[in-house]
GROMACS .gro file of C-alpha atoms in nm:
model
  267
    1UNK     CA    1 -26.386  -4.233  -3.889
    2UNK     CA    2 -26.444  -4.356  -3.533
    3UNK     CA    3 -26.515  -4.742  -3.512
    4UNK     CA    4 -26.808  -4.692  -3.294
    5UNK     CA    5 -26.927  -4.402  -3.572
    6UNK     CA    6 -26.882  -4.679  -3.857
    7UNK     CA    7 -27.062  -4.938  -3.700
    8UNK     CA    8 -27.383  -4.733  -3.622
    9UNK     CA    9 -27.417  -4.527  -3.907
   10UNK     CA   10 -27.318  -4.726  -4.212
   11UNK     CA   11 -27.637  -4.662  -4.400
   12UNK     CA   12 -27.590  -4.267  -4.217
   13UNK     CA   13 -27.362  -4.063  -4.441
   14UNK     CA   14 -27.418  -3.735  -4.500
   15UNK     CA   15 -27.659  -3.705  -4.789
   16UNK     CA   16 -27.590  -3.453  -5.063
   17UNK     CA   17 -27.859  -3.154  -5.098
   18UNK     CA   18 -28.051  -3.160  -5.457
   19UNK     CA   19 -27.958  -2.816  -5.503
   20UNK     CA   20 -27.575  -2.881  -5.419
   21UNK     CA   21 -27.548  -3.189  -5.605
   22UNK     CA   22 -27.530  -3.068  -6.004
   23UNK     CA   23 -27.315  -2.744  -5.935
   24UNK     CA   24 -27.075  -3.015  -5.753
   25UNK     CA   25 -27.073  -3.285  -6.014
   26UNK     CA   26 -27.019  -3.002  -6.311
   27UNK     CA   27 -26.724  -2.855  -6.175
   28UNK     CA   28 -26.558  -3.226  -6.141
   29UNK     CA   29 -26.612  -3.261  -6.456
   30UNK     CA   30 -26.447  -3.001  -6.588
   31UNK     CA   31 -26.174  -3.109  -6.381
   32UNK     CA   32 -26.225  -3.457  -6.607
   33UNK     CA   33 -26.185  -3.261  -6.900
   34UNK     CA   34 -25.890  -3.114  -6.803
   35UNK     CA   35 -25.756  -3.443  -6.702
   36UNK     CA   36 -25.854  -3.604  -7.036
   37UNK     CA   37 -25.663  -3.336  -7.201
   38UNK     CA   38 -25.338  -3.406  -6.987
   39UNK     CA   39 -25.416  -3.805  -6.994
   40UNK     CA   40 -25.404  -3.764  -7.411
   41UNK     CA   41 -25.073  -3.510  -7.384
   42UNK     CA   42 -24.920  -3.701  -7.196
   43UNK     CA   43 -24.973  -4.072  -7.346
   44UNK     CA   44 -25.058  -4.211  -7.073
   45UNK     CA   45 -25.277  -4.526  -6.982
   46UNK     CA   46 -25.582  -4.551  -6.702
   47UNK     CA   47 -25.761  -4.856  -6.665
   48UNK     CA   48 -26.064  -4.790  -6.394
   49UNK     CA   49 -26.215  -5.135  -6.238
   50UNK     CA   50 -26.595  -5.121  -6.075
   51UNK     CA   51 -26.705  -5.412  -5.865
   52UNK     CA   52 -26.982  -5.397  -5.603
   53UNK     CA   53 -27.297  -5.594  -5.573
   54UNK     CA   54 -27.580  -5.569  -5.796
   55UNK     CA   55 -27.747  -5.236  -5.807
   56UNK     CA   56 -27.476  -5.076  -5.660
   57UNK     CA   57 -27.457  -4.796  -5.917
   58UNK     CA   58 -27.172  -4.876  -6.109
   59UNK     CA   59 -27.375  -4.808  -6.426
   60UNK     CA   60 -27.436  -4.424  -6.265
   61UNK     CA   61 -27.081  -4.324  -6.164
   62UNK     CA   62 -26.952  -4.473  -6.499
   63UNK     CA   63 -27.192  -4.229  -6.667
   64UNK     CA   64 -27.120  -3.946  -6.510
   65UNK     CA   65 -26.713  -3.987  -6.519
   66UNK     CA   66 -26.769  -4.022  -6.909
   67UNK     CA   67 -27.025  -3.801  -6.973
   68UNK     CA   68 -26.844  -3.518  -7.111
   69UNK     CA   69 -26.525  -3.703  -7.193
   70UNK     CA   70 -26.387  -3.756  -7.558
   71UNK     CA   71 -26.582  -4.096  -7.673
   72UNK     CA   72 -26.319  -4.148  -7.942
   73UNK     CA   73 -26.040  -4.170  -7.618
   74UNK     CA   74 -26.272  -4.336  -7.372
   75UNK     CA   75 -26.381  -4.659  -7.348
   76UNK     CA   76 -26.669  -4.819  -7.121
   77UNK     CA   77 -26.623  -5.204  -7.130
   78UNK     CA   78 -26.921  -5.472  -6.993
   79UNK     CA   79 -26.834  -5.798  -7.109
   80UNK     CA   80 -27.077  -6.040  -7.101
   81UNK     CA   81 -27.142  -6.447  -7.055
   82UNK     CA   82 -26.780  -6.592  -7.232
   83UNK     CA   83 -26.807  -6.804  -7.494
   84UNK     CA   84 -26.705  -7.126  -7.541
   85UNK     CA   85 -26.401  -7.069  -7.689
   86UNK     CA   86 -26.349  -6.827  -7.455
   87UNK     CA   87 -26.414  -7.014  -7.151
   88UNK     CA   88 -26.147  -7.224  -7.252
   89UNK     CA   89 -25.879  -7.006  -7.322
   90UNK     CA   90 -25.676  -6.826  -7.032
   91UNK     CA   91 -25.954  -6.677  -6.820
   92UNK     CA   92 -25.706  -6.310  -6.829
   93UNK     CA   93 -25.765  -6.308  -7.246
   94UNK     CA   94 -26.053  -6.140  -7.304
   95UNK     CA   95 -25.996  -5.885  -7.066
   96UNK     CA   96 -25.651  -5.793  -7.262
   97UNK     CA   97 -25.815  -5.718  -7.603
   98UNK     CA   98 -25.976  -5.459  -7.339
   99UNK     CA   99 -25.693  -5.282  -7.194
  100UNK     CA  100 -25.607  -4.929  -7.256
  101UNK     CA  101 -25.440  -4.796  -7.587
  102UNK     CA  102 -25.147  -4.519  -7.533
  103UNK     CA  103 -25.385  -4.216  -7.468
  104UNK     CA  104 -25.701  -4.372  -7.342
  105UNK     CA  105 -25.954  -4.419  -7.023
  106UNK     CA  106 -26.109  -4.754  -7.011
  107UNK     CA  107 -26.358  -4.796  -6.708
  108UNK     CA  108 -26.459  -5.177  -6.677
  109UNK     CA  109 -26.842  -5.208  -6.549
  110UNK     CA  110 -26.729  -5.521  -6.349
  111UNK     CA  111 -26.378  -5.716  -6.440
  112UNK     CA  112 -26.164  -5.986  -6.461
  113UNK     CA  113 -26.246  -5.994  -6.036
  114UNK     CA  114 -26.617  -6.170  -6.163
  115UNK     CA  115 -26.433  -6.441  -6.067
  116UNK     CA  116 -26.368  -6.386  -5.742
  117UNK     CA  117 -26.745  -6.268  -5.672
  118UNK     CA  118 -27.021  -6.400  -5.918
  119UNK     CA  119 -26.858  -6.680  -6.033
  120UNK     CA  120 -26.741  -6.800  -5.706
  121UNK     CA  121 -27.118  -6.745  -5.565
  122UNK     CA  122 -27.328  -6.897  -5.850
  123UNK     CA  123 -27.089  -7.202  -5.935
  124UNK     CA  124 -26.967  -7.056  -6.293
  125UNK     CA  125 -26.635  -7.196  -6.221
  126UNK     CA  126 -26.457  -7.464  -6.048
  127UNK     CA  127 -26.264  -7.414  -5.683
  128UNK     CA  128 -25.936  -7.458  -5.887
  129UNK     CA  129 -26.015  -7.203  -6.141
  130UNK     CA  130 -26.094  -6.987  -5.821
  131UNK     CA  131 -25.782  -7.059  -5.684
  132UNK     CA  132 -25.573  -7.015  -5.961
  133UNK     CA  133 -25.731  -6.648  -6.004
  134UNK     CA  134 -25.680  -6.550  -5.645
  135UNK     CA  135 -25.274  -6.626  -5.667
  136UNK     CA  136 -25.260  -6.500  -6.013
  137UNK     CA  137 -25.469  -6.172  -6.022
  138UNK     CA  138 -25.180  -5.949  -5.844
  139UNK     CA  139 -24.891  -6.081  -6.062
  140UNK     CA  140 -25.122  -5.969  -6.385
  141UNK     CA  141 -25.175  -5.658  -6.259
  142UNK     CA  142 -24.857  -5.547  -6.195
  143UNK     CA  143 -24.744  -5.676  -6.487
  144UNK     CA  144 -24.985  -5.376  -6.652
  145UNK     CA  145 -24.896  -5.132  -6.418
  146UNK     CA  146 -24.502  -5.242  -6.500
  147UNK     CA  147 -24.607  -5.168  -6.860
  148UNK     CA  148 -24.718  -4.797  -6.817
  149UNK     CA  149 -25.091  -4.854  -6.711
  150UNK     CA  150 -25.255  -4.718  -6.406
  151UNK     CA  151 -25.497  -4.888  -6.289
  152UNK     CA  152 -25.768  -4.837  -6.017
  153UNK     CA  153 -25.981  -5.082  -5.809
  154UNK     CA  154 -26.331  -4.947  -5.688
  155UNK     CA  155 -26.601  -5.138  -5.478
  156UNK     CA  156 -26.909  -5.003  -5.435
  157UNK     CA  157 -27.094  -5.096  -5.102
  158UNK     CA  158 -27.410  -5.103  -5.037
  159UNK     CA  159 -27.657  -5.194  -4.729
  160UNK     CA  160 -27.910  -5.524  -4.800
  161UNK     CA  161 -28.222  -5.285  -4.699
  162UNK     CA  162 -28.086  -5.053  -5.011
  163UNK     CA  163 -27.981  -5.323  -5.209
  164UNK     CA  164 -28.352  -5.489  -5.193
  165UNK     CA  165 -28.503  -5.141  -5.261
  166UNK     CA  166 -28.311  -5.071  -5.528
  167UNK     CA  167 -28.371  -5.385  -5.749
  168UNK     CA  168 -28.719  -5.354  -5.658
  169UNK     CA  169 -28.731  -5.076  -5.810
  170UNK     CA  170 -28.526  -5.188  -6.160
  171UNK     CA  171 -28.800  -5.461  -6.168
  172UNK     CA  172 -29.088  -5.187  -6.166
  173UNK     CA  173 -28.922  -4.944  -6.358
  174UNK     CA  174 -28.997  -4.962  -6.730
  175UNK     CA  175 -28.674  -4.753  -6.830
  176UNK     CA  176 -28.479  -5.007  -6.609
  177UNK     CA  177 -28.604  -5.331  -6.764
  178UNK     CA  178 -28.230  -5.386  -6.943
  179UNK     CA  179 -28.037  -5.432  -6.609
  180UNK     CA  180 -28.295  -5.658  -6.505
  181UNK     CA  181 -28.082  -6.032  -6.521
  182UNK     CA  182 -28.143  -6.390  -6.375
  183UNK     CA  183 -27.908  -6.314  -6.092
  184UNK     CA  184 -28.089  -6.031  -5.929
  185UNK     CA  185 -28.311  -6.277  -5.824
  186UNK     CA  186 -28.083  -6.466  -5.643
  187UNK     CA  187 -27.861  -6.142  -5.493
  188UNK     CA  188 -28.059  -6.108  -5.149
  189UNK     CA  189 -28.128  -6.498  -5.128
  190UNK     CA  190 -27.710  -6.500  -5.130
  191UNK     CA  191 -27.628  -6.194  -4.969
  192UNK     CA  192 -27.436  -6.378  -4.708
  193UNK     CA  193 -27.196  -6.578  -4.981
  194UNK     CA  194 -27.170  -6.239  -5.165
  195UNK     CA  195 -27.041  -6.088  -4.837
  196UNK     CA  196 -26.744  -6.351  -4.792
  197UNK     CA  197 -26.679  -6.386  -5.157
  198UNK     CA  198 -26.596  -6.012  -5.105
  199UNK     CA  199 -26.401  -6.046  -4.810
  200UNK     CA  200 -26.215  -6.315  -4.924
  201UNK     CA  201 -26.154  -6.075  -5.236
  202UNK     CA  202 -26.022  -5.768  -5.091
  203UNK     CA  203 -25.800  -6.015  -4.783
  204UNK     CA  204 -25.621  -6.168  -5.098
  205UNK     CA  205 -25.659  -5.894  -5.377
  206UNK     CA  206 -25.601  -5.585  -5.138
  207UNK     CA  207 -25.217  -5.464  -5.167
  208UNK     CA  208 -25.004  -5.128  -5.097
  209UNK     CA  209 -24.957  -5.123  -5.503
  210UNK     CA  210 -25.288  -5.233  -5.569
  211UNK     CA  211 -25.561  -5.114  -5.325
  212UNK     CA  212 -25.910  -5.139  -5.328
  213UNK     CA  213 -26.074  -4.821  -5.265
  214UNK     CA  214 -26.452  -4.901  -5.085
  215UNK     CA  215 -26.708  -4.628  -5.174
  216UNK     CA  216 -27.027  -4.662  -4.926
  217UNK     CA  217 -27.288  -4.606  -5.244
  218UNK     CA  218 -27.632  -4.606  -5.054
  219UNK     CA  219 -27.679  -4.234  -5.118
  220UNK     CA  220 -27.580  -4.259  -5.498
  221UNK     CA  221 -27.530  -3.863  -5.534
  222UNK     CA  222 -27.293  -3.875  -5.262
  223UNK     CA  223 -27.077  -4.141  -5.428
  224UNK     CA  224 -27.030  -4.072  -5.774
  225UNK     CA  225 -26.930  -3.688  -5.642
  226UNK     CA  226 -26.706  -3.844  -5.425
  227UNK     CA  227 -26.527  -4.146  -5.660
  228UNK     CA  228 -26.424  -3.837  -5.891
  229UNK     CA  229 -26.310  -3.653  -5.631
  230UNK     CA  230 -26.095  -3.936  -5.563
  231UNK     CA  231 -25.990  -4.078  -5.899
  232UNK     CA  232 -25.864  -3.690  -5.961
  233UNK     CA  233 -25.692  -3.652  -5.616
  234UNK     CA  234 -25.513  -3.979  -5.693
  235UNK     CA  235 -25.407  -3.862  -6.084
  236UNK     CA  236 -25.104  -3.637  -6.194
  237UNK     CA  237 -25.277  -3.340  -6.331
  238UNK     CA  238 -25.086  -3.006  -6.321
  239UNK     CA  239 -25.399  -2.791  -6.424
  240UNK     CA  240 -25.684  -2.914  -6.177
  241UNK     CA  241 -25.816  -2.759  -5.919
  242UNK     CA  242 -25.694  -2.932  -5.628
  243UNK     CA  243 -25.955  -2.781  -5.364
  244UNK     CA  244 -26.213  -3.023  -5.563
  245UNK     CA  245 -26.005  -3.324  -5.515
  246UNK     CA  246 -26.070  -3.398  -5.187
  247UNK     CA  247 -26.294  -3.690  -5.112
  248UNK     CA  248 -26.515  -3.748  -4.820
  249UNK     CA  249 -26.306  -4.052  -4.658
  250UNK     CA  250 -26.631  -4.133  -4.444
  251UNK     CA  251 -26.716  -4.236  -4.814
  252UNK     CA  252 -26.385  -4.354  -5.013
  253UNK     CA  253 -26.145  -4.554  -4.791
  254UNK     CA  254 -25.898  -4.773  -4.856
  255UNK     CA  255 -26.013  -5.182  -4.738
  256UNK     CA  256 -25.867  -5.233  -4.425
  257UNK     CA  257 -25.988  -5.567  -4.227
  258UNK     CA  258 -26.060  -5.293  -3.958
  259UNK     CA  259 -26.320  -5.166  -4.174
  260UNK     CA  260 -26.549  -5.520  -4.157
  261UNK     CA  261 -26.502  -5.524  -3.801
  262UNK     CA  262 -26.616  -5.190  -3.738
  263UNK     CA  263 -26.905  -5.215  -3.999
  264UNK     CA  264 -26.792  -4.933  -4.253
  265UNK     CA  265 -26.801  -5.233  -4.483
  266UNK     CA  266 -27.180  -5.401  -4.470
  267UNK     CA  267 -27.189  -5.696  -4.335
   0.00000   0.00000   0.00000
């Protein structure tokens, strides 16, 4: 992906065809069957992370990675507002009773990295709890990856044009009225502390162990096919099809400070 390409077209990627789009998406997920299968075999332990501003889809790709997928060996985890006992306890502990059993898929629909973004933005917690994230997240993470979890970072990135369409749309939409939350309202008004909250985030989050993979998610067909193209082409499987595994990297990529220079990352 040329710089000048990635600066001009970061709302531009090529769209999936309506016809293309459910014959694609059914044979990945037979390939997430077929994972599953090995994943349970093979005892083995995958912890999934989704971040990426509100109305991203994170909620869509979720769905269709676990669609078909065993419920009694996958796990979709949204925690909400922490309680009071919990917001005094190590900010990591809630997340742990999450983690992934010997056997099992957790995907969390935003993490412990709330921190870094929401909380940060809205004022949810203090510029030393902040701090003592940012220096601490890595060290916890390998720490589960040392144990025999893998886990995967994904951001989803949208434009501000798509991101003010979209929860537009949630507000209007009577089947949508449950994602609707007090800080929708104040997404667009922040966009700007958003963006370096994230930036900030993947500078001092972002390592060769640990990557964040960025998914440009303004067509939303395009990136759920293309995060489980990914997620497969980055798992051990010995019975998938590896001609499916091969994501578009105009849409996954790993975060590379290039990338918010160029504009492949929205502003």
């Amino acid at each position: 992906m040329s710089k000048k390409s990635k600066k001009a077209n970061h709302t531009k990627t090529a769209a999936v065809e309506p016809e293309d789009y459910k014959p694609a998406l059914h044979g990945l997920q037979i390939e997430l069957v077929k994972f599953q299968r090995h994943l349970i075999k093979n005892n083995l332990r995958i912890l999934i992370l989704f971040e990426g501003r509100d109305g991203s889809g994170k909620d869509g790709v979720i769905k269709r990675i676990t669609e078909y997928l065993s419920p009694r060996d996958t796990r979709v985890v949204a925690l909400g507002k922490p309680s009071d006992r919990e917001r005094h306890s190590w900010y990591f502990q809630r997340y742990v009773a999450e983690l992934p059993a010997t056997g099992e898929l957790v995907l969390m629909n935003r993490s412990w990295y709330n921190r870094a973004g929401v909380e940060k933005v809205m004022g949810f917690c203090t510029k030393p709890e902040h701090e003592e994230f940012m220096q601490s997240v890595l060290p916890f993470e390998r720490l589960l990856v040392r144990s025999g979890t893998q886990v995967f970072k994904y951001y989803l990135d949208i434009s501000k044009p798509e991101q003010k369409r979209r929860l537009e749309n949630r507000r209007v939409d009577p089947l949508k009225q449950w994602k609707v939350s007090p800080i929708d309202k104040t997404a667009l008004r922040h966009w700007d502390e958003y963006s370096a909250a994230r930036n900030e985030m993947f500078a001092r989050t972002h390592s060769d162990d640990l990557p964040w993979h960025v998914v440009r998610a303004d067509d939303k067909k395009c990136a759920r096919l293309n995060v489980i193209r990914h997620l497969m082409s980055r798992v051990d499987c010995p019975n998938s099809d590896k001609h499916l595994a091969l994501p578009d990297p105009e849409i996954v990529f790993n975060y590379a400070e290039e990338h918010l220079q160029s504009g492949a990352i929205a502003p």
